[in-house]
Coordinates of C-alpha atoms in Angstrom, one line a residue:
M54 CA 30.3 6.8 -15.7
S55 CA 29.2 3.3 -16.6
K56 CA 25.6 2.4 -16.7
K57 CA 24.1 0.4 -13.9
R58 CA 22.7 -3.0 -15.1
I59 CA 19.2 -3.5 -13.8
V60 CA 17.3 -6.8 -14.2
V61 CA 13.6 -6.0 -14.7
L62 CA 11.5 -9.0 -13.7
Y63 CA 8.0 -9.4 -15.0
G64 CA 5.2 -11.9 -15.7
G65 CA 5.2 -14.7 -13.0
R66 CA 2.9 -17.4 -11.8
A67 CA 0.2 -15.3 -10.3
D68 CA -3.2 -14.3 -11.7
E69 CA -1.8 -10.8 -12.1
H70 CA 0.7 -12.1 -14.7
P71 CA -0.6 -9.9 -17.6
I72 CA -0.8 -6.8 -15.4
S73 CA 2.9 -7.4 -14.4
C74 CA 3.7 -7.5 -18.1
I75 CA 2.0 -4.2 -18.8
S76 CA 3.6 -2.6 -15.7
A77 CA 7.0 -3.8 -16.9
A78 CA 6.4 -2.4 -20.4
S79 CA 5.7 1.0 -18.8
V80 CA 8.9 0.8 -16.6
L81 CA 11.1 -0.3 -19.5
N82 CA 9.8 2.5 -21.8
A83 CA 10.3 5.1 -19.1
I84 CA 13.6 4.0 -17.5
D85 CA 16.5 6.4 -17.9
T86 CA 18.8 4.5 -20.4
D87 CA 21.5 7.1 -19.9
R88 CA 22.0 5.9 -16.4
F89 CA 20.7 2.3 -16.5
E90 CA 21.0 -0.7 -18.8
P91 CA 17.8 -2.7 -18.3
I92 CA 17.8 -6.5 -18.7
P93 CA 14.3 -7.7 -19.2
V94 CA 13.7 -11.1 -17.6
G95 CA 10.3 -12.6 -18.2
I96 CA 8.8 -15.4 -16.0
T97 CA 6.3 -17.7 -17.7
K98 CA 3.1 -18.7 -16.0
D99 CA 4.7 -22.0 -15.1
G100 CA 7.7 -20.3 -13.5
K101 CA 10.4 -20.5 -16.2
W102 CA 12.7 -17.4 -16.3
I103 CA 13.7 -16.3 -19.8
V104 CA 15.5 -13.6 -21.7
N105 CA 15.2 -12.7 -25.4
G106 CA 11.5 -13.5 -25.5
E107 CA 8.9 -11.2 -27.0
D108 CA 9.9 -7.6 -26.3
P109 CA 7.6 -6.3 -23.5
R110 CA 8.1 -2.7 -24.5
G111 CA 5.4 -3.2 -27.2
W112 CA 2.8 -4.5 -24.8
N113 CA -0.3 -2.4 -23.8
L114 CA -3.9 -2.9 -23.0
D115 CA -5.3 -0.8 -25.9
S116 CA -6.0 -4.0 -28.0
G117 CA -7.9 -5.6 -25.1
V118 CA -5.6 -8.6 -25.3
L119 CA -3.8 -9.6 -22.1
P120 CA -0.1 -10.2 -22.8
E121 CA 1.8 -13.3 -21.6
V122 CA 5.4 -14.3 -21.3
T123 CA 6.0 -17.3 -23.5
I124 CA 9.0 -19.2 -24.7
T125 CA 9.4 -17.9 -28.3
E126 CA 12.1 -18.8 -30.9
G127 CA 15.4 -17.4 -29.7
A128 CA 14.4 -17.2 -26.1
K129 CA 16.9 -18.5 -23.6
M130 CA 16.4 -19.9 -20.1
V131 CA 17.8 -17.9 -17.2
V132 CA 19.9 -19.9 -14.7
L133 CA 20.8 -18.5 -11.3
D134 CA 23.9 -19.4 -9.3
V135 CA 23.1 -18.3 -5.8
A136 CA 26.7 -18.5 -4.7
L137 CA 27.9 -16.0 -7.3
G138 CA 25.5 -13.3 -6.1
Q139 CA 25.3 -10.3 -8.4
N140 CA 27.4 -12.2 -11.0
G141 CA 25.1 -15.3 -10.8
F142 CA 22.7 -14.5 -13.7
F143 CA 23.2 -16.7 -16.8
A144 CA 21.4 -17.4 -20.0
Q145 CA 21.4 -21.1 -21.0
S146 CA 21.8 -22.1 -24.7
G147 CA 22.0 -25.8 -25.0
N148 CA 24.6 -26.9 -22.6
E149 CA 26.4 -23.6 -22.6
L150 CA 25.9 -20.8 -20.0
E151 CA 26.4 -17.2 -21.0
S152 CA 26.8 -14.6 -18.2
L153 CA 24.3 -11.8 -18.2
G154 CA 27.0 -9.7 -16.6
H155 CA 27.2 -8.1 -13.2
V156 CA 23.8 -7.1 -12.0
D157 CA 23.7 -4.0 -9.9
A158 CA 20.1 -4.4 -8.8
V159 CA 16.8 -6.1 -9.6
F160 CA 13.4 -4.3 -10.1
P161 CA 10.9 -7.1 -9.5
V162 CA 7.8 -5.6 -11.3
L163 CA 5.8 -8.6 -10.1
H164 CA 2.3 -8.6 -8.7
G165 CA 0.6 -11.2 -6.5
P166 CA 1.9 -14.6 -5.3
Y167 CA 5.4 -15.8 -6.3
G168 CA 6.6 -12.3 -6.8
E169 CA 5.0 -9.8 -4.4
D170 CA 4.8 -12.2 -1.5
G171 CA 8.4 -12.4 -0.3
T172 CA 9.4 -15.4 -2.3
V173 CA 11.4 -13.6 -5.0
Q174 CA 12.6 -11.2 -2.3
G175 CA 13.9 -14.1 -0.2
L176 CA 15.7 -15.5 -3.3
L177 CA 17.4 -12.1 -3.9
E178 CA 18.3 -11.8 -0.2
M179 CA 20.0 -15.2 -0.4
M180 CA 22.0 -14.0 -3.5
N181 CA 22.8 -10.7 -1.7
V182 CA 21.4 -8.9 -4.7
P183 CA 19.9 -5.4 -4.1
Y184 CA 16.3 -5.0 -5.2
V185 CA 13.6 -2.4 -5.4
G186 CA 10.7 -2.7 -3.0
C187 CA 9.7 -4.2 0.3
G188 CA 11.6 -6.9 2.0
V189 CA 10.6 -10.4 2.9
L190 CA 8.5 -9.7 5.9
A191 CA 6.5 -6.7 4.6
S192 CA 6.0 -8.5 1.2
A193 CA 4.7 -11.6 2.8
A194 CA 2.5 -9.9 5.4
C195 CA 0.9 -7.5 2.9
M196 CA 0.3 -10.2 0.4
D197 CA -2.0 -11.8 3.0
K198 CA -4.8 -9.4 3.8
H199 CA -5.6 -11.3 7.1
Y200 CA -2.1 -10.7 8.5
T201 CA -2.0 -7.2 7.1
K202 CA -5.0 -6.4 9.3
V203 CA -3.4 -8.2 12.3
L204 CA -0.3 -6.0 12.0
L205 CA -2.2 -2.8 11.4
A206 CA -4.7 -3.4 14.3
S207 CA -1.8 -4.1 16.7
A208 CA -0.4 -0.7 15.7
G209 CA -3.7 1.0 16.5
I210 CA -4.6 1.6 12.9
P211 CA -8.4 1.1 12.2
V212 CA -9.3 -1.7 9.7
A213 CA -12.7 -2.9 8.4
P214 CA -14.6 -5.3 10.6
G215 CA -14.5 -8.9 9.3
I216 CA -13.7 -12.6 9.9
T217 CA -11.3 -15.0 8.3
I218 CA -12.5 -18.4 7.0
D219 CA -10.4 -21.5 6.3
A220 CA -12.2 -23.2 3.4
R221 CA -10.0 -26.3 3.0
D222 CA -12.5 -28.6 4.6
F223 CA -15.6 -27.1 3.0
D224 CA -17.9 -29.2 0.8
A225 CA -16.6 -28.6 -2.7
A226 CA -19.1 -31.0 -4.2
S227 CA -21.9 -28.7 -3.3
E228 CA -19.8 -25.6 -4.2
F229 CA -19.9 -24.8 -0.4
A230 CA -23.7 -24.6 -0.4
A231 CA -23.7 -27.1 2.5
N232 CA -21.6 -24.7 4.5
G233 CA -23.8 -21.8 3.9
P234 CA -25.8 -21.9 7.1
A235 CA -22.6 -22.2 9.2
L236 CA -21.1 -19.2 7.4
L237 CA -24.2 -17.2 8.1
D238 CA -23.9 -18.0 11.8
Q239 CA -20.3 -16.8 11.8
V240 CA -21.3 -13.5 10.1
K241 CA -24.1 -13.0 12.6
A242 CA -21.9 -13.8 15.6
A243 CA -19.3 -11.3 14.4
G244 CA -22.0 -8.6 14.1
L245 CA -21.1 -7.8 10.5
E246 CA -23.5 -5.6 8.6
Y247 CA -24.4 -5.9 4.9
P248 CA -23.3 -5.5 2.2
L249 CA -20.3 -7.9 2.7
F250 CA -17.2 -8.2 0.6
V251 CA -15.8 -11.7 0.3
K252 CA -12.2 -11.9 -1.0
P253 CA -9.3 -14.3 -1.1
S254 CA -6.7 -13.4 1.6
R255 CA -3.7 -13.8 -0.8
A256 CA -4.7 -12.5 -4.2
G257 CA -4.7 -9.1 -5.8
S258 CA -6.3 -7.0 -8.6
S259 CA -9.7 -7.9 -7.2
F260 CA -9.5 -11.5 -8.3
G261 CA -12.2 -13.6 -6.7
V262 CA -13.9 -10.7 -4.9
T263 CA -17.7 -10.7 -4.6
K264 CA -20.1 -8.3 -3.1
V265 CA -22.8 -10.0 -1.1
E266 CA -25.9 -7.8 -0.5
N267 CA -28.7 -10.0 0.7
A268 CA -28.7 -10.6 4.4
D269 CA -29.6 -14.2 5.5
D270 CA -29.0 -15.6 2.0
A271 CA -26.9 -18.6 2.8
D272 CA -26.6 -19.6 -0.9
E273 CA -25.3 -16.2 -2.0
L274 CA -22.7 -16.1 0.8
A275 CA -21.6 -19.7 0.1
A276 CA -21.3 -19.0 -3.6
A277 CA -19.1 -15.9 -2.9
V278 CA -16.8 -17.9 -0.6
F279 CA -16.6 -20.7 -3.2
E280 CA -15.5 -18.1 -5.8
A281 CA -12.9 -16.7 -3.5
S282 CA -11.6 -20.3 -2.8
K283 CA -10.5 -20.6 -6.4
H284 CA -7.7 -18.3 -5.5
D285 CA -6.9 -19.1 -1.9
W286 CA -8.2 -21.3 0.9
R287 CA -7.9 -18.4 3.4
I288 CA -10.9 -16.1 2.8
L289 CA -11.9 -12.8 4.3
I290 CA -15.5 -11.8 4.8
E291 CA -15.6 -8.1 5.5
Q292 CA -18.3 -5.7 6.3
G293 CA -18.8 -3.2 3.5
I294 CA -17.7 0.3 4.6
N295 CA -19.9 3.2 3.6
A296 CA -16.9 5.4 2.7
R297 CA -14.8 6.8 -0.1
E298 CA -11.9 4.7 -1.2
I299 CA -8.8 6.9 -1.1
E300 CA -5.3 5.7 -2.1
C301 CA -2.0 7.0 -1.1
A302 CA 1.4 6.4 -2.6
V303 CA 4.4 5.9 -0.2
L304 CA 8.0 6.2 -1.3
C305 CA 11.0 5.2 0.8
P306 CA 13.9 4.5 -1.6
K307 CA 16.4 3.7 1.2
A308 CA 15.1 1.3 3.8
G309 CA 14.9 2.9 7.2
D310 CA 14.5 6.4 5.9
K311 CA 11.4 8.4 6.7
P312 CA 8.7 7.6 4.1
Q313 CA 7.5 10.2 1.7
V314 CA 3.7 10.3 1.0
S315 CA 2.0 11.5 -2.1
W316 CA -1.2 13.5 -2.3
P317 CA -4.0 11.0 -1.7
G318 CA -6.0 10.1 -4.8
E319 CA -9.4 8.7 -5.5
I320 CA -10.6 6.2 -8.2
V321 CA -13.9 7.6 -9.4
L322 CA -16.1 4.9 -10.9
D323 CA -17.9 6.6 -13.8
S324 CA -20.0 3.4 -14.1
R325 CA -21.7 4.3 -10.9
S326 CA -23.7 7.0 -12.8
T327 CA -25.7 4.1 -14.3
D328 CA -25.0 1.3 -11.8
A329 CA -24.9 2.3 -8.1
D330 CA -23.8 -1.2 -7.1
S331 CA -20.7 -1.3 -9.2
F332 CA -17.3 -1.7 -7.6
Y333 CA -13.6 -1.4 -8.6
D334 CA -13.1 -4.9 -10.2
F335 CA -10.5 -6.2 -12.6
D336 CA -12.1 -4.8 -15.7
S337 CA -12.5 -1.3 -14.1
K338 CA -8.9 -1.3 -13.1
Y339 CA -7.3 -2.5 -16.4
M340 CA -9.6 -3.3 -19.3
D341 CA -12.0 -0.4 -19.5
S342 CA -10.4 3.0 -19.3
S343 CA -13.9 4.6 -19.5
A344 CA -15.1 2.8 -16.4
S345 CA -13.1 5.0 -14.0
H346 CA -10.8 8.0 -13.7
V347 CA -8.2 9.1 -11.2
E348 CA -8.5 12.3 -9.2
V349 CA -5.3 13.5 -7.4
P350 CA -5.6 15.1 -4.9
A351 CA -8.9 13.6 -3.9
N352 CA -11.6 16.1 -3.3
L353 CA -11.4 16.2 0.5
P354 CA -10.7 18.9 3.1
D355 CA -7.1 19.7 3.7
E356 CA -7.1 18.3 7.2
L357 CA -8.6 15.0 6.0
L358 CA -6.0 14.8 3.2
A359 CA -3.3 15.3 5.9
K360 CA -4.9 12.6 8.1
V361 CA -4.9 10.1 5.2
R362 CA -1.2 10.8 4.5
E363 CA -0.4 10.4 8.1
T364 CA -2.2 7.1 8.3
A365 CA -0.6 5.8 5.2
A366 CA 2.9 6.6 6.5
K367 CA 2.1 5.0 9.9
A368 CA 0.8 1.8 8.1
F369 CA 3.9 1.6 5.9
V370 CA 6.1 1.7 9.0
A371 CA 3.9 -0.7 10.9
V372 CA 4.5 -3.5 8.3
D373 CA 8.2 -2.6 7.9
G374 CA 7.8 -1.2 4.4
A375 CA 10.7 -0.3 2.2
G376 CA 10.9 1.2 -1.3
L377 CA 7.3 1.7 -2.3
S378 CA 3.8 0.8 -1.5
R379 CA 0.3 2.0 -2.2
V380 CA -1.8 2.2 1.0
D381 CA -5.6 1.9 0.2
T382 CA -7.9 3.5 2.8
F383 CA -11.5 4.1 3.5
V384 CA -12.6 7.6 4.5
T385 CA -16.0 7.8 6.1
A386 CA -18.4 10.7 6.1
D387 CA -17.5 11.5 9.7
G388 CA -13.8 11.7 8.9
E389 CA -12.6 8.3 10.1
V390 CA -9.7 6.8 8.1
M391 CA -9.2 3.1 8.1
V392 CA -6.7 1.0 6.0
N393 CA -8.2 -1.5 3.6
E394 CA -4.9 -3.0 2.2
I395 CA -1.3 -2.3 1.3
N396 CA 0.1 -3.2 -2.1
T397 CA 3.9 -3.5 -1.9
M398 CA 4.3 -3.6 -5.7
P399 CA 1.5 -1.5 -7.0
G400 CA 0.6 -1.4 -10.6
F401 CA 2.7 0.8 -13.0
T402 CA 0.3 0.7 -15.9
S403 CA -0.7 3.9 -17.8
I404 CA -3.9 4.2 -15.7
S405 CA -2.4 3.1 -12.3
M406 CA -2.8 5.3 -9.2
Y407 CA 0.8 5.0 -7.9
P408 CA 2.6 6.9 -10.7
K409 CA -0.3 9.3 -11.2
A410 CA -0.2 10.2 -7.5
W411 CA 3.5 11.0 -7.6
E412 CA 3.2 12.9 -10.8
A413 CA 0.5 15.1 -9.1
T414 CA 2.8 15.4 -6.1
G415 CA 5.8 16.6 -8.2
I416 CA 7.8 13.5 -9.2
A417 CA 7.7 12.5 -12.9
Y418 CA 7.3 8.8 -13.8
S419 CA 10.9 8.4 -15.1
D420 CA 12.3 10.2 -12.1
L421 CA 10.3 8.0 -9.8
I422 CA 11.9 4.9 -11.4
T423 CA 15.3 6.4 -11.1
T424 CA 14.8 7.3 -7.4
L425 CA 13.6 3.8 -6.6
I426 CA 16.6 2.2 -8.3
E427 CA 19.2 4.6 -6.9
G428 CA 17.9 4.0 -3.5
V429 CA 19.1 0.4 -3.4
L430 CA 22.3 0.7 -5.4
R431 CA 25.5 0.0 -3.5

């Protein structure tokens, strides 16, 4: 039986570019090469698609250096012919185009805007090329935390209280300090309790997220909104929830099938032993393996674990999920489960929750990749 040819997309224009590179390295090192012929296609930070660049299989975070897709000697630009569909992938060398062959499917290991937000998914839909992961609607909606909450709330799924701010007309010259009093008024009108978390609506990996602890401090709030605005003009100000953060991996290889849900897991911040105010930021996720560890299943009663799994599945269906997602929840002391966000292309790094959760549930990493790809093959 001939191997299926799978384009693995990585890099991209988003802030999560280096994490996508590491995720792709893990996927490429674990993919079953007896069944699949992977074609690594990198996307530079300015959006150029290339093949034959630096081999991503050698990338990791052990050195503390974030990898990046760059145009190296020997690299070739990738040109797409939408009309040719699965035969429409070419490498350009000078004025010559060389076919990359028939592509059976694409695995877009892309995080954040211009990859996880429906843009690449829409392109592949136009080309009629099968791809792993959520479709256009779910990808776009879950990339935008505001609209994720709108969809979830309409489905009766609890979410954290909060408000959404449009910062496009704010006073950038004062770094939003001039808007501080008005922001405070909005927070008070919404009845939000401190601490607050201020975050960009359309960014991932905790980029631009700030914890605001001092009530009635307009300057602190304005500074947090200004920081978030570096990543998106739409900004969420959410009430901090006194709860444990429990994450659940959802798997649905074939769109429309009943989703499978892993054992819920918990990221335990070891740094909290010395800093009670620490939270799961970018460094904790990716750069400092000693800052946190994963526990799967989370140390919760069986009935609460079941409730988290049920909520994760319901949330996945509510946003029209497909392929895979990681549903992040808050679990309060009184047993309430609310959804924080949904990641439609969760990290695949060595310390990422998604593969660890499925490994603990009985699906090995390589088998997980195989299952996702085979679910979209025609």
